[in-house]
Coordinates of C-alpha atoms in Angstrom, one line a residue:
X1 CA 60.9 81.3 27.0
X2 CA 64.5 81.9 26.3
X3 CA 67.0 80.8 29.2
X4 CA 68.8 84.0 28.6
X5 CA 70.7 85.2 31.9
X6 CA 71.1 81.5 33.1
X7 CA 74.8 80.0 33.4
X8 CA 75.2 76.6 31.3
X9 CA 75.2 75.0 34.6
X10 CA 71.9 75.9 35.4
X11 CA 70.7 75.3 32.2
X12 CA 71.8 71.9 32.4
X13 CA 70.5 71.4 35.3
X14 CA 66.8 73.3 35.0
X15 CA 67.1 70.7 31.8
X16 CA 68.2 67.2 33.6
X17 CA 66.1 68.4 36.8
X18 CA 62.7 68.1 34.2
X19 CA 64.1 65.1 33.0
X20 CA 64.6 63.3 36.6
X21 CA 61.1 64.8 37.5
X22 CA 59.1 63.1 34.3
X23 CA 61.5 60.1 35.1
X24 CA 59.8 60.2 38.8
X25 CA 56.6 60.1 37.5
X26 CA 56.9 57.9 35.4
X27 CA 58.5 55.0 37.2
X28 CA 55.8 55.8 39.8
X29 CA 52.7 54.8 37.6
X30 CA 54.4 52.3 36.1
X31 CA 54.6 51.2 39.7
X32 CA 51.1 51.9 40.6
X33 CA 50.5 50.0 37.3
X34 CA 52.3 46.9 37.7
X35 CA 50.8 46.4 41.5
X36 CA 47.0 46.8 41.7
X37 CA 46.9 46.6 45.3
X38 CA 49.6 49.2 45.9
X39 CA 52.7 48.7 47.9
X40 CA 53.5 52.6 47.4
X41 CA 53.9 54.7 50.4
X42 CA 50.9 56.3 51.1
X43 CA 53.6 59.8 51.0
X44 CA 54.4 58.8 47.2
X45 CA 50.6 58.0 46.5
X46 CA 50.2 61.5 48.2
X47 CA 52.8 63.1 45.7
X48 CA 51.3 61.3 42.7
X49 CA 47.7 62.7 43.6
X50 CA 48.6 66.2 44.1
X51 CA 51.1 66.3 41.2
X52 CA 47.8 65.9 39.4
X53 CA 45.5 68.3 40.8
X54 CA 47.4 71.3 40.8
X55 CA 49.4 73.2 37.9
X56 CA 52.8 73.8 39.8
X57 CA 53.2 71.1 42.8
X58 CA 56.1 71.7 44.8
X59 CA 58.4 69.3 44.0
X60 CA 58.3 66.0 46.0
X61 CA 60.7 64.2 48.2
X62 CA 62.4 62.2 45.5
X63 CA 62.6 64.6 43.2
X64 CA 65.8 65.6 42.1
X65 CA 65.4 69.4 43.6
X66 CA 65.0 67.5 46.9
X67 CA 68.1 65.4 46.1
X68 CA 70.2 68.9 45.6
X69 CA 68.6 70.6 48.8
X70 CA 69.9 67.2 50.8
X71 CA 73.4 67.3 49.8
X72 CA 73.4 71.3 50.2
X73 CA 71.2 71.9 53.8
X74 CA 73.3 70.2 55.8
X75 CA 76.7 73.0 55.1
X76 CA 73.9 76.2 55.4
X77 CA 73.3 77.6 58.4
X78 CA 69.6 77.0 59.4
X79 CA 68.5 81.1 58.9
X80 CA 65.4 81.1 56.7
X81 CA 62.6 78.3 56.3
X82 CA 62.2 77.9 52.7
X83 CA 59.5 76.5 50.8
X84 CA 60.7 73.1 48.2
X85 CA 61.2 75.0 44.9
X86 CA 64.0 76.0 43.9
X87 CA 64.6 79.0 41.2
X88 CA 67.1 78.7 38.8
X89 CA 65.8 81.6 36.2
X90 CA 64.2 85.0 36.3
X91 CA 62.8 87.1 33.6
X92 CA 60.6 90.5 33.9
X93 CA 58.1 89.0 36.2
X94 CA 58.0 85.2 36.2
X95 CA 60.3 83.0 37.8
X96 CA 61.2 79.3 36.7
X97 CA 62.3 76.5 39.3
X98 CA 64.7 73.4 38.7
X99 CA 61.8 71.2 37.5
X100 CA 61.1 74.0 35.0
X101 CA 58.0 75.3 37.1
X102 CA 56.8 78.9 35.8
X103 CA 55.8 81.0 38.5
X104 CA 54.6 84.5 38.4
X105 CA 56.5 86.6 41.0
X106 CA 54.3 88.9 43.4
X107 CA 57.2 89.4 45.6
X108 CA 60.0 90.7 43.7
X109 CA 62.5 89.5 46.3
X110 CA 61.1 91.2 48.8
X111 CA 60.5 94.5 47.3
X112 CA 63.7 94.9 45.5
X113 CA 63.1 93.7 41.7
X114 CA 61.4 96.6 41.2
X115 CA 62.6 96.4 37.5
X116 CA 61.9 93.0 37.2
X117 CA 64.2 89.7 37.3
X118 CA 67.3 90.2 35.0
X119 CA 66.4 93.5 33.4
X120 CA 68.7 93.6 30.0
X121 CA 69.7 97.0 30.6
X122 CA 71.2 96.0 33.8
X123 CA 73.0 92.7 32.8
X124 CA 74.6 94.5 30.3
X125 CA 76.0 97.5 32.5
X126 CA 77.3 94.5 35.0
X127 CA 79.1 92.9 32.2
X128 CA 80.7 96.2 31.1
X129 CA 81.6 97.4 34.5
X130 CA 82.6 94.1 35.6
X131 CA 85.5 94.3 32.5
X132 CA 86.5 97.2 33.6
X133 CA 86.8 98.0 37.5
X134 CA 84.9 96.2 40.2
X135 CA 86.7 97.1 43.3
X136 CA 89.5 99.8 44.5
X137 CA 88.2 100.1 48.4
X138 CA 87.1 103.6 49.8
X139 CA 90.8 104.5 50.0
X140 CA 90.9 105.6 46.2
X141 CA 88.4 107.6 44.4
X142 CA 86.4 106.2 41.6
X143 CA 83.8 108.4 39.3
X144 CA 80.5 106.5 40.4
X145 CA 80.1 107.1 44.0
X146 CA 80.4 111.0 43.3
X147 CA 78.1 110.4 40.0
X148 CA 75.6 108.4 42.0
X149 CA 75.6 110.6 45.0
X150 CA 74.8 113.5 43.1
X151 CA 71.8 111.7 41.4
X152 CA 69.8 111.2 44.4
X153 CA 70.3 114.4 46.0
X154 CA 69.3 116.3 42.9
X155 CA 66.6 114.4 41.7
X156 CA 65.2 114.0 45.1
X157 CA 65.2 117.4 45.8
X158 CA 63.7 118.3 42.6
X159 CA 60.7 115.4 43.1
X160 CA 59.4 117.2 45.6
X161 CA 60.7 115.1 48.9
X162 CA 63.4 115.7 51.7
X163 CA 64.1 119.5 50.9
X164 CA 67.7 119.7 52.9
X165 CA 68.9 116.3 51.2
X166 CA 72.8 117.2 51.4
X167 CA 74.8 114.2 51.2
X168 CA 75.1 110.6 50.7
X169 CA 76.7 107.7 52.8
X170 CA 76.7 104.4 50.2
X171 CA 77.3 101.1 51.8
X172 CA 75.6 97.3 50.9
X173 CA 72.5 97.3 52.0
X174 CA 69.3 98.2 54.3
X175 CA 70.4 97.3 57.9
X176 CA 74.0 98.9 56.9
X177 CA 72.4 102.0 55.9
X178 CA 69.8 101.9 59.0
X179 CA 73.1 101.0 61.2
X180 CA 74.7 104.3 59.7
X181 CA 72.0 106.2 60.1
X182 CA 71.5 105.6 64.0
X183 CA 75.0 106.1 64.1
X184 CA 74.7 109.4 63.0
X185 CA 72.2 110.3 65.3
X186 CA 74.3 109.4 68.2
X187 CA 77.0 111.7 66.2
X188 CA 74.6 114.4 66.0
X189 CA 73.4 114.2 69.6
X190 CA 77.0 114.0 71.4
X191 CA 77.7 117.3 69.3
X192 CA 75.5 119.0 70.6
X193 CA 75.5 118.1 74.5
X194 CA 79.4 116.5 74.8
X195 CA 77.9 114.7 78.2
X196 CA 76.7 112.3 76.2
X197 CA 72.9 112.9 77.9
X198 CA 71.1 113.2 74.7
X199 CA 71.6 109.4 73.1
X200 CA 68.4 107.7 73.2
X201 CA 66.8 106.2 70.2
X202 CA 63.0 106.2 69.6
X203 CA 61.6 103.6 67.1
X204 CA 58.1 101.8 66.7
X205 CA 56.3 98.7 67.7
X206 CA 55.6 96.6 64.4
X207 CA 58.6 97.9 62.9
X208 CA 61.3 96.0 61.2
X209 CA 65.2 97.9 60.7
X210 CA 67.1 95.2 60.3
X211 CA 69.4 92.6 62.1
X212 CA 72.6 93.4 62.8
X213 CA 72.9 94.7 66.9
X214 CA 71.8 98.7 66.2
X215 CA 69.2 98.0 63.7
X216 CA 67.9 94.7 65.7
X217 CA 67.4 97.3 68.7
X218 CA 65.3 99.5 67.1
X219 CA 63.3 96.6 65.8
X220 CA 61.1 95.7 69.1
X221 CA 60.1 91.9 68.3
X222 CA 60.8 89.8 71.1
X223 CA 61.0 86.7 68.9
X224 CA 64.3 88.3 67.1
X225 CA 65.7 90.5 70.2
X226 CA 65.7 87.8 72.8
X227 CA 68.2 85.4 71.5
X228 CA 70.6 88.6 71.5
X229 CA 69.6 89.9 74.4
X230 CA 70.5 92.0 75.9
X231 CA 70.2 94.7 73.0
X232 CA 72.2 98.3 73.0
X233 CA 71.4 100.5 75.5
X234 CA 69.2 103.9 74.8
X235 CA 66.3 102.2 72.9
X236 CA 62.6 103.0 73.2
X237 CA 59.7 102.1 71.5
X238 CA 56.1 103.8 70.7
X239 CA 52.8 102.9 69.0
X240 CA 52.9 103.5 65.8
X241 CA 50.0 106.6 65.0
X242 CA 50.1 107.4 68.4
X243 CA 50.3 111.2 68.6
X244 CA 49.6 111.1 72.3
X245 CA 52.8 109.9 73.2
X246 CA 55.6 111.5 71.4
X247 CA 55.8 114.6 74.1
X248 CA 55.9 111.8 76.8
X249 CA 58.9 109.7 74.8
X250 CA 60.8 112.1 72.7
X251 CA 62.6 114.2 75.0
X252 CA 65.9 116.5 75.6
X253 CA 67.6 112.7 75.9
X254 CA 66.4 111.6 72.1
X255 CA 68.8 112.0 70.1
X256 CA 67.0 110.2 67.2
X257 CA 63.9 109.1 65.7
X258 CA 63.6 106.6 63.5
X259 CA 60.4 105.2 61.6
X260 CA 58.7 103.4 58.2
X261 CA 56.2 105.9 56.7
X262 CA 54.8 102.5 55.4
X263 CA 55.7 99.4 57.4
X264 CA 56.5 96.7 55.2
X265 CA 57.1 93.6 57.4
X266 CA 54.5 94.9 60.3
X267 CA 51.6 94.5 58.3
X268 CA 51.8 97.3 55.3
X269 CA 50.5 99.6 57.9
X270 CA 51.0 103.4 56.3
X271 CA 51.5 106.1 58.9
X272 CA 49.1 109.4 59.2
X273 CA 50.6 112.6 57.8
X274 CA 49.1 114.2 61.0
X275 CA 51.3 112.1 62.8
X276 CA 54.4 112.0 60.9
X277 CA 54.3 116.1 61.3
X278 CA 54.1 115.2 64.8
X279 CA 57.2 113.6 65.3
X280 CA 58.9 115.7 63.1
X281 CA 57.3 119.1 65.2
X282 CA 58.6 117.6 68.5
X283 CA 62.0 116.6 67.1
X284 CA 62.6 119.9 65.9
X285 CA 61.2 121.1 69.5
X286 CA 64.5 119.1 71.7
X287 CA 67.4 118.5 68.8
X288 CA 66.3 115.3 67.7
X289 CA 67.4 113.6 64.2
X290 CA 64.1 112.4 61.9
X291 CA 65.1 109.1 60.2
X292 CA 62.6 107.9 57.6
X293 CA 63.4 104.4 56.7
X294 CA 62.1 103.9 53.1
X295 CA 64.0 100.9 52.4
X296 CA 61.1 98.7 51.4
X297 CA 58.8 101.7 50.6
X298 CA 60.9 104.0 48.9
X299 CA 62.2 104.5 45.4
X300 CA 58.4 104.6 43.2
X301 CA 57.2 101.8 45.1
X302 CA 54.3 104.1 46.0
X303 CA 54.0 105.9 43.0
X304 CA 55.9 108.7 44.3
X305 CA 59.8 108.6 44.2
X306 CA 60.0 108.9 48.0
X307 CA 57.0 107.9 50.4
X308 CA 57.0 110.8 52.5
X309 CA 57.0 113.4 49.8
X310 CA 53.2 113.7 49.8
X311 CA 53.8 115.5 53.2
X312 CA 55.0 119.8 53.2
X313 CA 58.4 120.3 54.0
X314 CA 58.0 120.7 57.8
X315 CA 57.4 117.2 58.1
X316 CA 60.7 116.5 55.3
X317 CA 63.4 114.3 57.2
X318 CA 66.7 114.6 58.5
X319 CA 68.2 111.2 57.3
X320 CA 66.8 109.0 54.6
X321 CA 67.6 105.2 54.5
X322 CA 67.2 102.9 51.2
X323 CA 68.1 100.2 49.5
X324 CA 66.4 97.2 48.2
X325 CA 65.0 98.4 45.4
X326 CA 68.0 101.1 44.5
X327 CA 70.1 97.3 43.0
X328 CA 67.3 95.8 41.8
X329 CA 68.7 92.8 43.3
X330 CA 72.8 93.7 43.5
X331 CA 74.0 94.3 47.4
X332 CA 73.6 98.0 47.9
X333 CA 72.0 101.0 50.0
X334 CA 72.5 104.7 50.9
X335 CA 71.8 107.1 54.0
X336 CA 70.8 110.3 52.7
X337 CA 71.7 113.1 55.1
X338 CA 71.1 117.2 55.4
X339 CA 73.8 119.5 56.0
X340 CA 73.4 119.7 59.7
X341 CA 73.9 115.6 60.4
X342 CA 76.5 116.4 57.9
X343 CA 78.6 118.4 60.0
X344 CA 78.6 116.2 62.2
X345 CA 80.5 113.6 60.6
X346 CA 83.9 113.9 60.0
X347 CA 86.7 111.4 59.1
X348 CA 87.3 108.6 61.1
X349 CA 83.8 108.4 62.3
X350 CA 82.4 105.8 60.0
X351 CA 83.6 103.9 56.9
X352 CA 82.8 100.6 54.8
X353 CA 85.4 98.8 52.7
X354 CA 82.7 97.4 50.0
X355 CA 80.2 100.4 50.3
X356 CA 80.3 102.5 46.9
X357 CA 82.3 100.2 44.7
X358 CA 81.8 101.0 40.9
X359 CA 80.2 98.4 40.3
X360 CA 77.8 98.6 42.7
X361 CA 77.0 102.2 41.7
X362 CA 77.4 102.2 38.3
X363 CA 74.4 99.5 38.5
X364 CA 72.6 102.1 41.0
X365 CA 73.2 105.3 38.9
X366 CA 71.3 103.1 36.0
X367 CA 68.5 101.6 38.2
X368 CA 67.6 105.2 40.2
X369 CA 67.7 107.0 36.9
X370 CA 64.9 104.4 35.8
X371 CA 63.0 104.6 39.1
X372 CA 63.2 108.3 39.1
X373 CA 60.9 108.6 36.0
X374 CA 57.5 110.2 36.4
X375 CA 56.3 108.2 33.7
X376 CA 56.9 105.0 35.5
X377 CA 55.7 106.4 39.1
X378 CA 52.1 107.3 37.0
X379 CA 51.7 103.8 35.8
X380 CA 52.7 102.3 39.6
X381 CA 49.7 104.1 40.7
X382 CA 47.7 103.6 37.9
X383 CA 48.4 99.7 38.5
X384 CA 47.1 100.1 41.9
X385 CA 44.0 101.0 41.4
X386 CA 43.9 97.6 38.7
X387 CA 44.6 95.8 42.0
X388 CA 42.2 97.4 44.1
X389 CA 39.2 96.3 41.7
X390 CA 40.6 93.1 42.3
X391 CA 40.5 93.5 45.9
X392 CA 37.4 94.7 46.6
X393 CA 36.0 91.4 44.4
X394 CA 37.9 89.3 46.8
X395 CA 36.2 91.0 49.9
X396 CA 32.8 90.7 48.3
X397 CA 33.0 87.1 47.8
X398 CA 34.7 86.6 51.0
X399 CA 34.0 89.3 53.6
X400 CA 34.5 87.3 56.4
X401 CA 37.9 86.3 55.3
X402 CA 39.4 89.3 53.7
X403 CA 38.8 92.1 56.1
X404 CA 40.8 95.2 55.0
X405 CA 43.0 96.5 51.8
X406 CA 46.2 98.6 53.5
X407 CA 49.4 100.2 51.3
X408 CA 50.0 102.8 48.8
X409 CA 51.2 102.1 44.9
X410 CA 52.7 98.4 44.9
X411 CA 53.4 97.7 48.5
X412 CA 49.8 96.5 49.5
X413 CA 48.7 94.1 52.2
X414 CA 45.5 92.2 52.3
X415 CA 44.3 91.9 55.9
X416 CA 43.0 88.3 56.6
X417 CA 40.6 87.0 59.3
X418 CA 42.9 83.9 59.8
X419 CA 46.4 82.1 58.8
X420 CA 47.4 83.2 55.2
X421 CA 50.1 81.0 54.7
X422 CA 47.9 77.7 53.2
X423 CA 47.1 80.7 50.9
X424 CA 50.3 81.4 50.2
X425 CA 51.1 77.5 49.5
X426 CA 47.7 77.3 46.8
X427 CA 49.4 80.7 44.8
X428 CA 52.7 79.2 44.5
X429 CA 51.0 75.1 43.6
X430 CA 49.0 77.5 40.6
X431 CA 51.9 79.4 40.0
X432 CA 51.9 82.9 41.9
X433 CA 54.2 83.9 44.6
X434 CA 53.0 85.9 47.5
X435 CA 54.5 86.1 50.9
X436 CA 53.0 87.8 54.3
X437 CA 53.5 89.9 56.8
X438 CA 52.7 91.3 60.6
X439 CA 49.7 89.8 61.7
X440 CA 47.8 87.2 59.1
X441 CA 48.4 89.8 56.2
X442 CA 48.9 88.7 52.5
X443 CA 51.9 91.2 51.3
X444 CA 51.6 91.7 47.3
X445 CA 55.2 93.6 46.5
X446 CA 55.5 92.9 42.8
X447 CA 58.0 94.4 40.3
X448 CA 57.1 98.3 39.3
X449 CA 57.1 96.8 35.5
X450 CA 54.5 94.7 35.9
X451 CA 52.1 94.8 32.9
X452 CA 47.9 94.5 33.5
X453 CA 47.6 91.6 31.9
X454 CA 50.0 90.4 34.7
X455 CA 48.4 91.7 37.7
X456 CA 44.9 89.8 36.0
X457 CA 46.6 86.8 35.7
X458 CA 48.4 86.9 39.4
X459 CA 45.0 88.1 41.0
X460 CA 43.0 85.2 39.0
X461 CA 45.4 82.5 40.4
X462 CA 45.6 84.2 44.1
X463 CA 41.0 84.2 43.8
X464 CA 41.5 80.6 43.1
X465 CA 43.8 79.8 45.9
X466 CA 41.0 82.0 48.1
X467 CA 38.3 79.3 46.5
X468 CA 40.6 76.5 47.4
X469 CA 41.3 77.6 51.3
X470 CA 38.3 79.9 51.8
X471 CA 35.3 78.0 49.6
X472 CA 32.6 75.6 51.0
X473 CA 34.4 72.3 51.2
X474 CA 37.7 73.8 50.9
X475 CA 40.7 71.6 50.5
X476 CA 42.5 71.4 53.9
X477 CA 46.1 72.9 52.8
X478 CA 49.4 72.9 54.3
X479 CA 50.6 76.3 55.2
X480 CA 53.9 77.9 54.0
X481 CA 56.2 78.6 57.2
X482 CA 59.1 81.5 56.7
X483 CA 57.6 83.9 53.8
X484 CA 58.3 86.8 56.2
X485 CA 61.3 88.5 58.2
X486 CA 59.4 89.2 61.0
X487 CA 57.2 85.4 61.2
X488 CA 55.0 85.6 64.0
X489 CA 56.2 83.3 66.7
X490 CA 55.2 79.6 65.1
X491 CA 55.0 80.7 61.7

């Protein structure tokens, strides 16, 4: 493939990385060569053997990727737990690492390539734009804030999906956009009863809104809450589906309810409409604000340009959070609001001095446009069921390892009886890149463009991971810590 997209730094190094690598090996066996008996550490003779039995080994301890990640680890703070590759190039759907490793990408980034990695359109808009204005702050108007804005209200609107979609808050990304969108609530609820009674926050167990302070609160994992403790005041939390609890929990001190209509990092769990309507009735029923977060499944992830617009219009929103996917990989995210949380806010209230730059929007306007098409929603869902078949292969040659298929369009989950993660280290050794979620679930989240012959190929490598882990005498394999945000405790 080309190395269009890369800077000649990269290049060079993707180029002298290969190099050192076959250099590696080489001196290695010429090692094991020139000493019958071995005096090789039993790590290296490790390396050596593995190197060989798999198409993509991670790169090994004296490998010149480990070299880089040495002198750069010890001036990053210690956030994520990565696996050894590291990726230097991108294209459509495959991803190439230092040591010039291919690897077809079932993650996009988490959900947010939805266009694929480096999608020309897109490089050359940031070029363009980039030449011409990046950056004036929100104290100066600039025409793509106003031109994006209007986009997603009138497109969504005419798709079918939140009905009273007004106005739009831009800022840089989801927890921004999830922070905005509680903050409105608590606008919306001091309106109406100045006492400042009605300020509580309801959100859901197995959720996941992000981690700055208000978002982190309405994300009830003890694992991320407790080093923060104590969170902001005014949070609750329900069981996600329950219907039996809403009267019980959202009262006349709610202000705002926030919730997934797919939860991404929870475990691709995909709430009832029956439900849904529920909170939405009861809301309606004490003055509370609906939030739909579709940050990971919004924007034709589903097949549908919103998630929720399968449901009438009585179960429509109030806000509507997203972003991920609306940059295709450049910082950026919205809160959608309807007239009433509207009112609400007035000047002063909130702000951002990145949020809405033209550069950022410009790339948006382009990226929403493309997401927006019918065309491209049809073949989302027309790739899921290509997947599916898949799936149910998978659970018919292992049913006591693959328990349950979750998810709509291209977020889907494959429940697993056990640990996924030495699955997830067999994909990436063959090539593939899946990460997890919630509990023991296998989170496939690939770009929207993804072609068939591409999900064959991804879904071949992923059975033969399954054969490696899951078959009689499987191969005992090391398990992948860190390829989700909300990591079980351990993992």
């Amino acid at each position: 493939m080309a190395t269009r997209g890369l800077t000649v730094r990269h290049t060079n190094l993707l180029h002298q990385s290969r190099r050192g690598f076959l250099q590696c090996i080489a001196r290695r066996n010429a090692s094991a060569i020139a000493v019958p008996t071995s005096t090789a550490s039993e790590n290296i003779d490790h390396d050596v053997t593995r190197e060989a039995s798999v198409p993509n080994p991670d790169p090994p301890a004296n490998s010149p990727t480990a070299a880089q990640l040495s002198e750069h680890t010890p001036y990053m703070v210690a956030t994520y737990v990565r696996p050894p590759p590291m990726m230097v190039k991108g294209e459509g759907c495959y991803l190439w690492d230092a040591e010039n490793r291919q690897y077809l990408d079932f993650t996009a980034g988490i959900a947010v390539t939805a266009l694929g990695h480096c999608d020309p359109e897109m490089a050359k808009l940031l070029y363009q734009q980039a030449g011409t204005l990046i950056h004036t702050s929100n104290l100066y108007h600039n025409p793509w804030t106003g031109e994006l804005s209007k986009q997603i209200i009138t497109k969504t609107r005419s798709a079918g999906a939140m009905h009273t979609a007004s106005k739009v808050f831009v800022c840089n990304s989801g927890s921004e956009a999830n922070e905005a969108a509680i903050k409105f609530a608590r606008k919306v609820g001091k309106t109406r009863t100045p006492s400042g009674t009605q300020h509580e926050i309801l959100s859901f167990h197995g959720s996941f809104h992000g981690r700055t302070m208000g978002a982190l609160s309405a994300t009830p994992n003890p694992k991320y809450q407790q080093p923060f403790a104590p969170m902001i005041p005014g949070f609750k939390y329900a069981t996600y589906n329950d219907e039996t609890s809403i009267n019980e929990l959202i009262t006349e001190k709610t202000c705002g309810v926030i919730i997934e209509p797919i939860q991404g990092e929870g475990g691709v769990n995909v709430a009832t409409p029956s439900f849904l309507q529920a909170l939405r009735t009861r809301c309606n029923k004490v003055g509370a604000v609906l939030i739909y977060d579709e940050i990971q499944c919004g924007l034709a992830r589903t097949g549908q340009l919103w998630a929720h617009q399968i449901l009438p219009k009585s179960a429509h929103p109030d806000i509507l959070t997203t972003a991920k996917a609306l940059g295709n990989g450049f910082p950026i995210g919205a809160a959608i609001v309807n007239e009433d949380v509207a009112k609400c806010i007035v000047t002063g209230d909130h702000g951002t001095t990145f949020g809405g730059n033209p550069l950022a929007c410009r790339l948006a306007h382009y990226i929403f446009s493309r997401l927006s098409d019918p065309e491209l929603q049809s073949a989302v869902q027309a790739k899921e069921h290509i997947f599916r078949r898949h799936f149910t292969r998978f659970q018919q040659k292992y049913p006591r390892h693959v328990t349950e298929v979750r998810g709509r369009g291209l977020l889907l989950g494959l429940q697993l009886a056990t640990d996924p993660t030495p699955i997830v280290t067999a994909a990436r050794e063959r090539g593939l890149l899946v990460i997890t979620c919630g509990t023991n679930t296998l989170r496939l989240v690939p770009p929207l463009v993804i072609s068939e012959r591409e999900i064959d190929e991804g879904c071949g490598i992923l059975e033969r991971a399954m054969d490696v882990v899951f078959g009689d005498g499987g191969e005992e394999v090391q398990g992948t810590k860190g390829q989700q945000e909300m990591a079980p405790k351990g993992r």
